mmCIF file of C-alpha atoms and ligand atoms in Angstrom:
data_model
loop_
_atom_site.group_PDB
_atom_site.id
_atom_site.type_symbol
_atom_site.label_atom_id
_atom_site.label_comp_id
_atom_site.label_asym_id
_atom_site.label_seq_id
_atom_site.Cartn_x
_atom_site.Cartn_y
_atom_site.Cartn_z
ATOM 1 C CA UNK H 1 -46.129 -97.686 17.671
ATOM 2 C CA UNK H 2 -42.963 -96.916 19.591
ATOM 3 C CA UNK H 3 -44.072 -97.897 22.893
ATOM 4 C CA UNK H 4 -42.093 -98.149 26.194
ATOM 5 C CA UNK H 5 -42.498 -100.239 29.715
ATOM 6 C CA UNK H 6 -43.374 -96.883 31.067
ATOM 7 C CA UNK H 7 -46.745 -96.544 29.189
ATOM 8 C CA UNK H 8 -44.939 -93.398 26.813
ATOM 9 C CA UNK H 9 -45.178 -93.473 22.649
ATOM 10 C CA UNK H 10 -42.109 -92.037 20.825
ATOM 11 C CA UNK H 11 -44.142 -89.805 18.001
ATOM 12 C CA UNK H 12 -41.752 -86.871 17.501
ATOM 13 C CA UNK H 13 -38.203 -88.339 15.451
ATOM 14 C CA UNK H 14 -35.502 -86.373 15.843
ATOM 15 C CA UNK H 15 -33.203 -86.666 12.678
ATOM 16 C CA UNK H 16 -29.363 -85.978 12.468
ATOM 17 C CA UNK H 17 -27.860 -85.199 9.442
ATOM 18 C CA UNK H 18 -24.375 -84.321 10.094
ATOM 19 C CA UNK H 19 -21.969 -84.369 12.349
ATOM 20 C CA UNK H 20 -20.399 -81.782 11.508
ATOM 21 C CA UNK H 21 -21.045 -77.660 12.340
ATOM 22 C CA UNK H 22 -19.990 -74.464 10.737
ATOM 23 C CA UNK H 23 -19.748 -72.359 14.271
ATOM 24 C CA UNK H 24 -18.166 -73.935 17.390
ATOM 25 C CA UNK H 25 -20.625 -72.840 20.285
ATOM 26 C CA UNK H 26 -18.513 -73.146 23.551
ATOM 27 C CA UNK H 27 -20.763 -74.789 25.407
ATOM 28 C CA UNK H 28 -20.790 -77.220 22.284
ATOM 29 C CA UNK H 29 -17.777 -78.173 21.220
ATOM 30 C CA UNK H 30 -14.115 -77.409 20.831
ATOM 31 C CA UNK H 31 -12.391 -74.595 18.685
ATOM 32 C CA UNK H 32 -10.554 -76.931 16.460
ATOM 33 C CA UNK H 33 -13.899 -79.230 16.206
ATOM 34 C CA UNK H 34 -14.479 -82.990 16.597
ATOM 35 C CA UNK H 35 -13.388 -86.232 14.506
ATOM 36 C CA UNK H 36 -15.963 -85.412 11.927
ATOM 37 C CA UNK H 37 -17.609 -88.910 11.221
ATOM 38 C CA UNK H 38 -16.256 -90.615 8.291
ATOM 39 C CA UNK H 39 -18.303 -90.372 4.994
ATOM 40 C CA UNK H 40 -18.889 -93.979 4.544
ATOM 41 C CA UNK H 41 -20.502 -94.329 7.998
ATOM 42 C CA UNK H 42 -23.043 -91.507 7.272
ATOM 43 C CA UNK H 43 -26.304 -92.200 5.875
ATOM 44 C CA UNK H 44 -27.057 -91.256 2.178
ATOM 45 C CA UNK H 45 -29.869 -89.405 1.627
ATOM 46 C CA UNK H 46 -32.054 -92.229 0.119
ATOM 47 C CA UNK H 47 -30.795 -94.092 3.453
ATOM 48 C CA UNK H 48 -32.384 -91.605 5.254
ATOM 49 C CA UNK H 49 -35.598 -91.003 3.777
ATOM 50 C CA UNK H 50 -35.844 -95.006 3.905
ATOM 51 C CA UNK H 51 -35.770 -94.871 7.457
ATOM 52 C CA UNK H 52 -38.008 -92.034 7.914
ATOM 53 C CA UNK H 53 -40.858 -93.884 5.724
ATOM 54 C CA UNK H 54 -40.124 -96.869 8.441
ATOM 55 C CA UNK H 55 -40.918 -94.664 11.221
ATOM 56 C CA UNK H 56 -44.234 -92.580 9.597
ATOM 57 C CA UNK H 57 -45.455 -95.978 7.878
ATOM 58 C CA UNK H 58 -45.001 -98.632 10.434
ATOM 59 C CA UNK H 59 -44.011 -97.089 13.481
ATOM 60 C CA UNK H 60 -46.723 -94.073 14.095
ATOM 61 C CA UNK H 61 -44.030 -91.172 13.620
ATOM 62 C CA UNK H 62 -45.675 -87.595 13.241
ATOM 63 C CA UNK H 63 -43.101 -85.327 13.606
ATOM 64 C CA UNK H 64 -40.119 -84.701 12.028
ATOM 65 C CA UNK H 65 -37.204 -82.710 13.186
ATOM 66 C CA UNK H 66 -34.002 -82.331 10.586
ATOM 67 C CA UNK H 67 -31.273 -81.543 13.112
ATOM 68 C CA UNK H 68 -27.397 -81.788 13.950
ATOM 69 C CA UNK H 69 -24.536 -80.400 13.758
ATOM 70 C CA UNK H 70 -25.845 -78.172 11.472
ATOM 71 C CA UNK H 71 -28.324 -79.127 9.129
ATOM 72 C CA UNK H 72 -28.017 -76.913 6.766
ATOM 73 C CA UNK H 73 -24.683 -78.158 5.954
ATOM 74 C CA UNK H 74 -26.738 -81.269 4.480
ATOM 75 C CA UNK H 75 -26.586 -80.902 0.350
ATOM 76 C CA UNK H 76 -29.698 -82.790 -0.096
ATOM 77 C CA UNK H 77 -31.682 -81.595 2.772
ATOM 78 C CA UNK H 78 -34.259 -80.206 0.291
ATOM 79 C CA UNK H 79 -34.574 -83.283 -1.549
ATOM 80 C CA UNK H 80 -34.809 -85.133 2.128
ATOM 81 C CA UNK H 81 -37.756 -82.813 3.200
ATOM 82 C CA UNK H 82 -39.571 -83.356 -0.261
ATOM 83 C CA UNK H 83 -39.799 -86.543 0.586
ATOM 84 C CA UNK H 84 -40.601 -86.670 4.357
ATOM 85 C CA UNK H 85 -43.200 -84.323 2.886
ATOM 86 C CA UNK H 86 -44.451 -86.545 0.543
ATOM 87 C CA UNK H 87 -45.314 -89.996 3.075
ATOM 88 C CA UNK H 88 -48.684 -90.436 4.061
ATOM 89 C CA UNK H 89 -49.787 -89.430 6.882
ATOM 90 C CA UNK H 90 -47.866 -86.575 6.134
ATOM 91 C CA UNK H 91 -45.793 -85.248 9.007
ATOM 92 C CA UNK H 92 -45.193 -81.954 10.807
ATOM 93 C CA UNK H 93 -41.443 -80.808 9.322
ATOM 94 C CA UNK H 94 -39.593 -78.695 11.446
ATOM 95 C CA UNK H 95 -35.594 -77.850 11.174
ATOM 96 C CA UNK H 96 -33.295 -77.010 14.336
ATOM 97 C CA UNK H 97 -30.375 -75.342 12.770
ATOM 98 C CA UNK H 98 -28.375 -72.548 13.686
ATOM 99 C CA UNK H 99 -29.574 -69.943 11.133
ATOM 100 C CA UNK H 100 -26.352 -69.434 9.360
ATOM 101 C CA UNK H 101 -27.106 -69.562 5.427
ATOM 102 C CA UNK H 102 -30.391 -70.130 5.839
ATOM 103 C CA UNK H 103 -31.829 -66.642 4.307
ATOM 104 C CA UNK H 104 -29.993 -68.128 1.109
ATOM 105 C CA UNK H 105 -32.442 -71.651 0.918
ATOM 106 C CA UNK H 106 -35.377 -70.900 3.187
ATOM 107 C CA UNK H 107 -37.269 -70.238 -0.732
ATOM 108 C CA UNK H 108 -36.197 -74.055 -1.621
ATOM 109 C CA UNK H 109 -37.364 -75.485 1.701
ATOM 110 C CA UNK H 110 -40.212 -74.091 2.301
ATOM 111 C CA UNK H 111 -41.273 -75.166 -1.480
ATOM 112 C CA UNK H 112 -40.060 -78.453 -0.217
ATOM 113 C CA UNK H 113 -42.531 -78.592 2.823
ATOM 114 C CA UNK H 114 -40.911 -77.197 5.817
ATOM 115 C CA UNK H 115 -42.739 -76.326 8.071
ATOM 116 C CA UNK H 116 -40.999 -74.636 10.699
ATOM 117 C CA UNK H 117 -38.054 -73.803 12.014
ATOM 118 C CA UNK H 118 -35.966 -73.503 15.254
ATOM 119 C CA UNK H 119 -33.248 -70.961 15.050
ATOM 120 C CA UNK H 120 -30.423 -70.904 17.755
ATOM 121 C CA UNK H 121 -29.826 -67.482 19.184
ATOM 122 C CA UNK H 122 -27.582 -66.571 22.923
ATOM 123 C CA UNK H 123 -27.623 -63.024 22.686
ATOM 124 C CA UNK H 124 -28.629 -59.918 21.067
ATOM 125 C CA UNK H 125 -25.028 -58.437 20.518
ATOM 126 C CA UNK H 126 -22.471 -59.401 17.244
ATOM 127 C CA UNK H 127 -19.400 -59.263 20.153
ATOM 128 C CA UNK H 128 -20.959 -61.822 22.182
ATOM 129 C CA UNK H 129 -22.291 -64.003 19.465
ATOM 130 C CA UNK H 130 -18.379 -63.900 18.230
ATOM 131 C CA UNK H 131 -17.423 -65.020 21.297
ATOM 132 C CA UNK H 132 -19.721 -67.636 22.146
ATOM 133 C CA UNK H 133 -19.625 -68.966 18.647
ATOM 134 C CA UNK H 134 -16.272 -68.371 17.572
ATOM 135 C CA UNK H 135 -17.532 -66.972 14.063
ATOM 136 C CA UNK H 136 -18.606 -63.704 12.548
ATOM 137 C CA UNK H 137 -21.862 -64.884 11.687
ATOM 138 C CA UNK H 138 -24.676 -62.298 13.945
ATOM 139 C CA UNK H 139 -25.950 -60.885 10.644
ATOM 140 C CA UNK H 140 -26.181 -63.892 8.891
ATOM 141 C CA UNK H 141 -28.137 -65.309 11.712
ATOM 142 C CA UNK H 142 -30.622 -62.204 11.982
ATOM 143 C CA UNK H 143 -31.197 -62.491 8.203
ATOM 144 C CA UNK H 144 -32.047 -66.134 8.254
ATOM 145 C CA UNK H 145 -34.810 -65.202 11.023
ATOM 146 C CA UNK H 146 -36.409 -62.386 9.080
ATOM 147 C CA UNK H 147 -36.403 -64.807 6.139
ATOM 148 C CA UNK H 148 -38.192 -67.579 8.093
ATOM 149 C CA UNK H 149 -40.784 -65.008 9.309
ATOM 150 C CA UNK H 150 -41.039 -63.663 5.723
ATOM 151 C CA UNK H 151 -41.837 -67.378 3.951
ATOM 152 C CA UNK H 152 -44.091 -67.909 7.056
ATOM 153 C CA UNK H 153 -42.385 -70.598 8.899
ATOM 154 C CA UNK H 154 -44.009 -69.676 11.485
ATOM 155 C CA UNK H 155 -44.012 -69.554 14.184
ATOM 156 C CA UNK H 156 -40.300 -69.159 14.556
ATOM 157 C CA UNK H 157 -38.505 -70.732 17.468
ATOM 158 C CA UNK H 158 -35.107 -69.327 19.384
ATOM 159 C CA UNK H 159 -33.393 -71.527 21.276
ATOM 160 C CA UNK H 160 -31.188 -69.607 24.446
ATOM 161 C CA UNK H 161 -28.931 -71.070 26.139
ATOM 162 C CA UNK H 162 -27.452 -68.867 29.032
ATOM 163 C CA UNK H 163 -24.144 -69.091 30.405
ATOM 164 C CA UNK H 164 -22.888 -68.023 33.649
ATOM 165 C CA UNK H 165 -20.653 -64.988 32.878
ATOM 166 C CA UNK H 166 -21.146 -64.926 29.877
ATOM 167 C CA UNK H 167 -24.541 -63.890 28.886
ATOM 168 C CA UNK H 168 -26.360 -64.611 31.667
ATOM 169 C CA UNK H 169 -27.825 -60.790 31.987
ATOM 170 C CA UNK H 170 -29.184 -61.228 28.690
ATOM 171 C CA UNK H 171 -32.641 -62.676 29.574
ATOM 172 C CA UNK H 172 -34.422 -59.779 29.418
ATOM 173 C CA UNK H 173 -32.879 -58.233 26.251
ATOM 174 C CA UNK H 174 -33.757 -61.457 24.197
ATOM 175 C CA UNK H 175 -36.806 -61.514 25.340
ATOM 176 C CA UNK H 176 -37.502 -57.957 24.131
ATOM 177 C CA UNK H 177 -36.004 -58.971 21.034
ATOM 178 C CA UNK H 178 -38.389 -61.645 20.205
ATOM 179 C CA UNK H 179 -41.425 -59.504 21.645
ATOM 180 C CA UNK H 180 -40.541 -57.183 19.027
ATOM 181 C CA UNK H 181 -39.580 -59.149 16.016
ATOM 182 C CA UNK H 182 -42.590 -61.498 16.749
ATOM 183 C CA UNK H 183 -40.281 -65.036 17.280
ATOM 184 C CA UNK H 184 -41.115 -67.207 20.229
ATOM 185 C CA UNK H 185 -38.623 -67.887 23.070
ATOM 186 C CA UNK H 186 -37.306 -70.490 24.894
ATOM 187 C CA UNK H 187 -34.299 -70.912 27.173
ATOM 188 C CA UNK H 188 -32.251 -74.009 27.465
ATOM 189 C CA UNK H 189 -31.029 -74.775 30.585
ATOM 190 C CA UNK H 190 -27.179 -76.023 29.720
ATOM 191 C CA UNK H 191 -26.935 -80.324 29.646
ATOM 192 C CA UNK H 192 -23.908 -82.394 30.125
ATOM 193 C CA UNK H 193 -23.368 -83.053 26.759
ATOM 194 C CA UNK H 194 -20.811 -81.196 25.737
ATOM 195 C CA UNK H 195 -17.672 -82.762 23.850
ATOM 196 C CA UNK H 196 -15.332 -81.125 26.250
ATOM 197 C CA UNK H 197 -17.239 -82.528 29.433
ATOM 198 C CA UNK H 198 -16.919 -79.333 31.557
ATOM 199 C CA UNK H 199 -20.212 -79.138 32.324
ATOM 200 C CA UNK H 200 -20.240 -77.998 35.566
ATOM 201 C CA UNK H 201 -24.041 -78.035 37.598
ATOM 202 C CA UNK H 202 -23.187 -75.549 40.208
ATOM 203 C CA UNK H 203 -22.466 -73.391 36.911
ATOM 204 C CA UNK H 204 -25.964 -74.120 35.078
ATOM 205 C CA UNK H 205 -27.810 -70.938 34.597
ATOM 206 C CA UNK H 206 -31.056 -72.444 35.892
ATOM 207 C CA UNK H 207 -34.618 -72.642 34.995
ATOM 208 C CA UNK H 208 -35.047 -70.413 38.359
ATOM 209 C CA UNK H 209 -32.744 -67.934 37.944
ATOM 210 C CA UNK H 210 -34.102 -67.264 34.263
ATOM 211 C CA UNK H 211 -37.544 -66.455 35.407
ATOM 212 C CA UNK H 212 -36.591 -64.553 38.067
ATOM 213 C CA UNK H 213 -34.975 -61.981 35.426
ATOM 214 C CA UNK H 214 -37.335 -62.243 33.444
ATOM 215 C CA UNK H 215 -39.620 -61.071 36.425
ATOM 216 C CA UNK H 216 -38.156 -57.897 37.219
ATOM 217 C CA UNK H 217 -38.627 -57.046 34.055
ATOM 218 C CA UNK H 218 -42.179 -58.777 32.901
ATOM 219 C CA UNK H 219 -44.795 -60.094 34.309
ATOM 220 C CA UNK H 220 -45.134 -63.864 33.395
ATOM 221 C CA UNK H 221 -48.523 -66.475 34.036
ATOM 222 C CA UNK H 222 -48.400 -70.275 33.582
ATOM 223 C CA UNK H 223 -50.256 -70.845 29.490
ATOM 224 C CA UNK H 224 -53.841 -72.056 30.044
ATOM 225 C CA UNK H 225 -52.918 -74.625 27.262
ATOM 226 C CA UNK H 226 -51.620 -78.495 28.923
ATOM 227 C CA UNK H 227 -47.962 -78.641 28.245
ATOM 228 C CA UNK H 228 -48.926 -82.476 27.021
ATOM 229 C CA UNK H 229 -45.502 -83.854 25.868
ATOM 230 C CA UNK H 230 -43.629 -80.586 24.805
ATOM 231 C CA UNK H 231 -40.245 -80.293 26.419
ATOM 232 C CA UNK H 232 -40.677 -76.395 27.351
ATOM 233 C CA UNK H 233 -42.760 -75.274 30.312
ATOM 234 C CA UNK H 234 -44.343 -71.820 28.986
ATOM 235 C CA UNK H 235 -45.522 -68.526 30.240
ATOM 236 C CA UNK H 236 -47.797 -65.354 28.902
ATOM 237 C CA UNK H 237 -45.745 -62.550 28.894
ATOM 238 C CA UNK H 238 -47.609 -59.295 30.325
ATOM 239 C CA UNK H 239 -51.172 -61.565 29.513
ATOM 240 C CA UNK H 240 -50.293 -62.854 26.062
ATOM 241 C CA UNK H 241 -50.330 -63.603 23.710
ATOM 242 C CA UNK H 242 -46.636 -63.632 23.092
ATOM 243 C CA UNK H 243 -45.413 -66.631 25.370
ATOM 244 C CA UNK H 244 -41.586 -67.660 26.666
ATOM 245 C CA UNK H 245 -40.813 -71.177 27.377
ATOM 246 C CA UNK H 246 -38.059 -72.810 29.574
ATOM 247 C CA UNK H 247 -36.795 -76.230 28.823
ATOM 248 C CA UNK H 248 -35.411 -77.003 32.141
ATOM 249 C CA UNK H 249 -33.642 -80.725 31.723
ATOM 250 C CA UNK H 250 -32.104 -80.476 34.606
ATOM 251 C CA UNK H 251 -33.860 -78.490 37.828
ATOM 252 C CA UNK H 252 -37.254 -79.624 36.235
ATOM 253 C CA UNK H 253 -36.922 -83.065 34.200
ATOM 254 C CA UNK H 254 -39.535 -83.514 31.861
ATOM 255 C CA UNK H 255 -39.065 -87.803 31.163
ATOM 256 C CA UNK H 256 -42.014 -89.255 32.324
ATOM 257 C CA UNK H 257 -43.773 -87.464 29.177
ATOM 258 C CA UNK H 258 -41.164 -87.846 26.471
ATOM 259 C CA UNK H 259 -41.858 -88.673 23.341
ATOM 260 C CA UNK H 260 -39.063 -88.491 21.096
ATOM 261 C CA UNK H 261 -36.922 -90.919 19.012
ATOM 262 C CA UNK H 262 -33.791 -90.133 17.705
ATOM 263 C CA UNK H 263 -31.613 -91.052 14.381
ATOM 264 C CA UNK H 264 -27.967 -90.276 13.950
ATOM 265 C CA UNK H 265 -26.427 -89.072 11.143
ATOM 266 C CA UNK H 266 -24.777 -92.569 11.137
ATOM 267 C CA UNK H 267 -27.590 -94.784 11.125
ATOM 268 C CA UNK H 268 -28.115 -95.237 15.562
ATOM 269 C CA UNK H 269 -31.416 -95.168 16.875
ATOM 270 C CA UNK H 270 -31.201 -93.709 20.323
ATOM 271 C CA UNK H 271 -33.942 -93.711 22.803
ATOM 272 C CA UNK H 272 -32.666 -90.622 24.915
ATOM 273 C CA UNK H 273 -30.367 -87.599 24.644
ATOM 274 C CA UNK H 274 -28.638 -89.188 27.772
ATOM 275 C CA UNK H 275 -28.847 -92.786 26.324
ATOM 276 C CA UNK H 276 -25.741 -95.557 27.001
ATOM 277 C CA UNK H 277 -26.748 -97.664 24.399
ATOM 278 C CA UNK H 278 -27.671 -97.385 20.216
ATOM 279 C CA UNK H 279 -29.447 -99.567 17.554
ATOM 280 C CA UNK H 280 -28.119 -99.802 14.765
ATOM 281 C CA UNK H 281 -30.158 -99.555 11.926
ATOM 282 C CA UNK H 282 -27.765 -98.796 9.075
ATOM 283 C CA UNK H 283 -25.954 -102.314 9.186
ATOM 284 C CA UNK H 284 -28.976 -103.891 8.533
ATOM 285 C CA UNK H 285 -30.647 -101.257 5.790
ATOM 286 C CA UNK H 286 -27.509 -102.191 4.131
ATOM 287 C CA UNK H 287 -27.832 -105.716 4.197
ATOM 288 C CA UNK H 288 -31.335 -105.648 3.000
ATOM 289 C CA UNK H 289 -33.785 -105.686 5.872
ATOM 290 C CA UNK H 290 -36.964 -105.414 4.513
ATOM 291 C CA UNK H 291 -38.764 -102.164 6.467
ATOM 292 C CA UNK H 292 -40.699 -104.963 9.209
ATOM 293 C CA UNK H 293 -37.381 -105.810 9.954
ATOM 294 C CA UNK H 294 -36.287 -102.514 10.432
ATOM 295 C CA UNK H 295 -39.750 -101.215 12.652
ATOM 296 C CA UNK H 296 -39.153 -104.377 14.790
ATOM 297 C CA UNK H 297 -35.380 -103.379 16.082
ATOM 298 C CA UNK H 298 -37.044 -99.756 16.503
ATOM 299 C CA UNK H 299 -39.414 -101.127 18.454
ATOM 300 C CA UNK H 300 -37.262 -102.520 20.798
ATOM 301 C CA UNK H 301 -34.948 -99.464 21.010
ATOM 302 C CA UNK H 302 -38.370 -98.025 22.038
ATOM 303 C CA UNK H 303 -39.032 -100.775 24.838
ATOM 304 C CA UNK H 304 -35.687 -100.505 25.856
ATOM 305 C CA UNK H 305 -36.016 -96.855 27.149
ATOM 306 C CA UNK H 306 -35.319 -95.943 30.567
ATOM 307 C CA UNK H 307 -37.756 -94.384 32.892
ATOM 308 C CA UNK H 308 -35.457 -90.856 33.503
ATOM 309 C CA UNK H 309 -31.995 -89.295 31.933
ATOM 310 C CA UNK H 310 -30.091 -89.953 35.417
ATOM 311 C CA UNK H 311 -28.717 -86.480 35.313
ATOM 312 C CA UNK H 312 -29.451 -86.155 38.906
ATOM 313 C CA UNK H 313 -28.715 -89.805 40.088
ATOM 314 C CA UNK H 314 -25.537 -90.301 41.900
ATOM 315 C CA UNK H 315 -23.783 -92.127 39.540
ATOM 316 C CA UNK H 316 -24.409 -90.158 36.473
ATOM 317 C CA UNK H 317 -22.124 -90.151 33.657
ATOM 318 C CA UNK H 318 -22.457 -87.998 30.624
ATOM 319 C CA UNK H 319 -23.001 -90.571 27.214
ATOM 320 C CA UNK H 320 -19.911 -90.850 24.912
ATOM 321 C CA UNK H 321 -21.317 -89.276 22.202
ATOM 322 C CA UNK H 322 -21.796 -85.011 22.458
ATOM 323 C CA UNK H 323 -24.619 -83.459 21.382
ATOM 324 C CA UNK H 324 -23.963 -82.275 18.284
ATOM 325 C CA UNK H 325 -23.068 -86.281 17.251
ATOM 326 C CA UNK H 326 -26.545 -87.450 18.562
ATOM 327 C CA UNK H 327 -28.792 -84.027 17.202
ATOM 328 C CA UNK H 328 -29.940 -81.459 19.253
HETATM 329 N N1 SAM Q 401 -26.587 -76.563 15.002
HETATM 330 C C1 SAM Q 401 -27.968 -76.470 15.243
HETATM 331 C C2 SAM Q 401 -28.294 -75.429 16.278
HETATM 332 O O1 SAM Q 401 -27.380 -74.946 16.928
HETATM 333 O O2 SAM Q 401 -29.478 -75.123 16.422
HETATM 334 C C3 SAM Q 401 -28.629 -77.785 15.611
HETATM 335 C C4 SAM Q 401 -27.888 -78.656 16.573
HETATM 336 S S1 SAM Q 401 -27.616 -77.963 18.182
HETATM 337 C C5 SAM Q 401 -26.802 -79.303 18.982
HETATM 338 C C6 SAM Q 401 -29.292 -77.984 18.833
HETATM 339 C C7 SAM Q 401 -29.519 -77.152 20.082
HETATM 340 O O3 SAM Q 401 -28.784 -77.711 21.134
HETATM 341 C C8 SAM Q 401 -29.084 -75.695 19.967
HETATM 342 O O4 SAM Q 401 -30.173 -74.883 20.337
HETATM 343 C C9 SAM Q 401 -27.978 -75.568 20.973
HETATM 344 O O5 SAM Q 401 -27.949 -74.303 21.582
HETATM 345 C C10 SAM Q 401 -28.325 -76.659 21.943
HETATM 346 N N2 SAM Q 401 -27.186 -77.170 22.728
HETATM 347 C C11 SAM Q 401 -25.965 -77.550 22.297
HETATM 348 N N3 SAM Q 401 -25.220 -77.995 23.324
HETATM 349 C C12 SAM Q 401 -25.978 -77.896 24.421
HETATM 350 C C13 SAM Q 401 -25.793 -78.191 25.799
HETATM 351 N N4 SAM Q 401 -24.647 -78.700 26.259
HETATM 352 N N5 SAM Q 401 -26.808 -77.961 26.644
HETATM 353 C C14 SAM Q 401 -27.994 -77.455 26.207
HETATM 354 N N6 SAM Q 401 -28.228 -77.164 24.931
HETATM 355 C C15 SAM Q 401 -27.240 -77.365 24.043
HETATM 356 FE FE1 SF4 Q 402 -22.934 -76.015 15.986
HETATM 357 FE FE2 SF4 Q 402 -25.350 -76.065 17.045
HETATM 358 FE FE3 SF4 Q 402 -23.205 -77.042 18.413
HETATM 359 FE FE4 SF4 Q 402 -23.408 -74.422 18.003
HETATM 360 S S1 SF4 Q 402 -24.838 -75.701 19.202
HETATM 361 S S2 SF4 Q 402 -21.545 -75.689 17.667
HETATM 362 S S3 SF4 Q 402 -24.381 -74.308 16.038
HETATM 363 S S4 SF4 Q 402 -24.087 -77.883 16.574
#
C-alpha cells in the first residue's frame, strides 16, 4: 500500500498523459502555451500501462484517473484504458478532460472500459467560454456531454471554476444547467497553480461566496452520505436528489484525508498537487527495474508526503511545475 507518516493510503492515481492542451483556459495557462515537454521525455504508452499495473498489482491502486493537459489529445488513450481495464482487481476508470472531441471517441472508450468522465465547464454562454478559453469550442463541449450521458458514463461530472469578474454571477445558471441536463456539479475554488503565477487570494472566488449564490437561488442541505476521502464537500439541492459539490482547496483544505497519487506525463511520481519534490520513475523503467523495484521508490514517494499543501502557511510558494504539467 501507499502509506504515509500521517496514517493516509494513496488509492486514487491520478495519470497525466500530456502536457500539452488544445484550449488555453486563463486561469491555466498562457495564450501562446507552455514549452510543450519534449517527446523523448514522455512516457510511451506501454510505459504507462507498465506503471499503472505497478500501482493496481503491488501498490493497492483502485482508481484511475486519465488526466492532463488534455487527455484526449493522447493517440493511444483507448488502447491505455483497455488495458487499465484489463488488471486485476480491476479499477474504477474515470477521464478529466475538457470535453472538446470527445462526442467523436466516447463509442471507442467506453468499449474500452471507461467508466466515467469529468467534463470541464465555466459557464453556460459560447461568448464567455471564448473568452475564458480562448477557442470556439462551446458546442463541441455541449456535444461531448450529451454523448457521455448517452453511452452512460454516468454520472457525468462538471468541473467550475469561477473567476472574479469574469463569471462569477454564473453560479446559479450552471447549476440550473446541470439540474436540467441531469450532470452533477462541482465548483473549484481557483489554486495557485497557474503557469503565469497571478494567482491572486484576495481574488479567489471562494467556497463561501459560491454557496451563498447558490442560496438565493436554492435551497442547499449537507448529503447524509460521509464525504470519506472525496475532495468535494456536497449538498442536496431543494432535498435531492440532484447534489452540488464544492472543492474548496483553499478556505476549506481537505489534506488530512487525501488519498491520491499522481504520475506525470513524463514519468514523476508526485505526492501532492502542491508538492516540491518528484520521483522519478521513468529513469529507472528504462533501465530495467523489475516492478518491486519500481513499488518500492513509490512507496517512499508515498512516505515522503507532507501532512498539508502549505497554501495558507506563511511562506508558501507555488511548485514549479503548473497544473496542466502535473494533471488536474
Ligand atoms: N484539460 C482537462 C480539463 O480541463 O478538464 C484536464 C486537465 S485540467 C488541468 C483539470 C482541471 O483543473 C479542470 O477542471 C480545470 O478547470 C482545473 N484547473 C486548471 N487550473 C486550475 C487552477 N489554477 N485552479 C483550480 N482549478 C484549475
Ligand atoms: Fe487545457 Fe484543462 Fe488547462 Fe483549460 S484547464 S487550458 S482545458 S489543461
Amino acid at each position: 500500500m501507499l502509506v504515509d507518516r500521517f496514517g493516509r493510503s494513496a488509492t486514487d492515481l491520478r495519470v497525466s498523459l500530456t502536457d500539452r492542451c488544445n484550449l488555453r483556459c486563463t486561469y491555466c495557462m498562457p495564450e501562446e502555451g507552455l514549452d510543450w515537454m519534449p517527446g523523448t521525455d514522455l512516457l510511451d504508452d506501454d510505459e504507462v500501462i507498465a506503471l499503472i499495473t505497478v500501482a493496481v498489482h503491488r501498490l493497492g491502486v483502485t482508481e484511475v484517473r486519465f488526466t492532463g493537459g488534455e487527455p484526449l489529445l493522447r493517440r493511444g488513450l483507448e488502447k491505455i484504458v483497455a488495458a487499465t481495464a484489463a488488471l486485476s482487481p480491476r479499477p474504477r476508470i474515470s477521464l478529466t478532460s475538457n470535453g472538446v472531441g470527445l462526442a467523436r471517441r466516447i463509442d471507442a472508450l467506453a468499449t474500452a472500459g471507461l467508466d466515467r468522465v469529468n467534463i470541464s465547464l465555466d459557464t453556460v454562454r459560447a461568448d464567455r467560454y471564448r473568452m475564458i478559453t480562448r477557442r470556439d469550442r462551446f458546442d463541441d463541449v455541449l456535444a461531448g456531454l450529451a454523448a457521455a450521458k448517452a453511452h452512460g458514463l454516468g454520472p457525468v461530472k462538471i468541473n467550475a471554476v469561477l473567476l472574479r469578474g469574469v463569471n462569477d454571477d454564473e453560479a446559479v445558471p450552471l447549476l440550473r444547467f446541470c439540474l436540467e441536463h441531469g450532470y452533477q456539479l462541482r465548483f473549484i475554488e481557483q489554486m495557485p497553480l497557474d503557469a503565469q503565477h497571478s494567482w491572486d487570494r484576495a481574488q479567489m472566488v471562494t467556497a463561501a461566496e459560491i454557496l451563498d449564490s447558490l442560496g438565493a437561488a436554492f435551497t442547499l442541505a449537507p448529503t447524509a452520505d460521509p464525504r470519506g476521502s472525496a475532495p468535494a464537500e456536497r449538498w442536496l439541492v431543494n432535498g435531492g436528489p440532484a447534489t452540488v459539490g464544492v472543492i474548496a482547496s483553499t478556505t476549506r483544505p481537505f489534506c488530512d484525508t487525501c488519498d491520491r497519487t499522481r504520475l506525470t506525463a513524463d514519468g514523476q511520481v508526485r505526492n501532492c498537487l502542491f508538492s516540491r519534490t518528484e520521483t522519478d520513475l521513468r529513469g529507472p523503467l528504462r533501465a530495467g527495474a523489475d516492478e518491486e523495484t519500481l513499488a518500492g521508490l513509490w512507496r517512499g514517494s508515498a512516505w515522503a508526503k507532507a501532512a498539508g499543501h502549505g497554501i495558507n502557511d506563511a511562506g508558501f510558494t507555488q511548485p514549479g511545475r503548473s497544473m496542466s504539467a502535473i494533471g488536474g
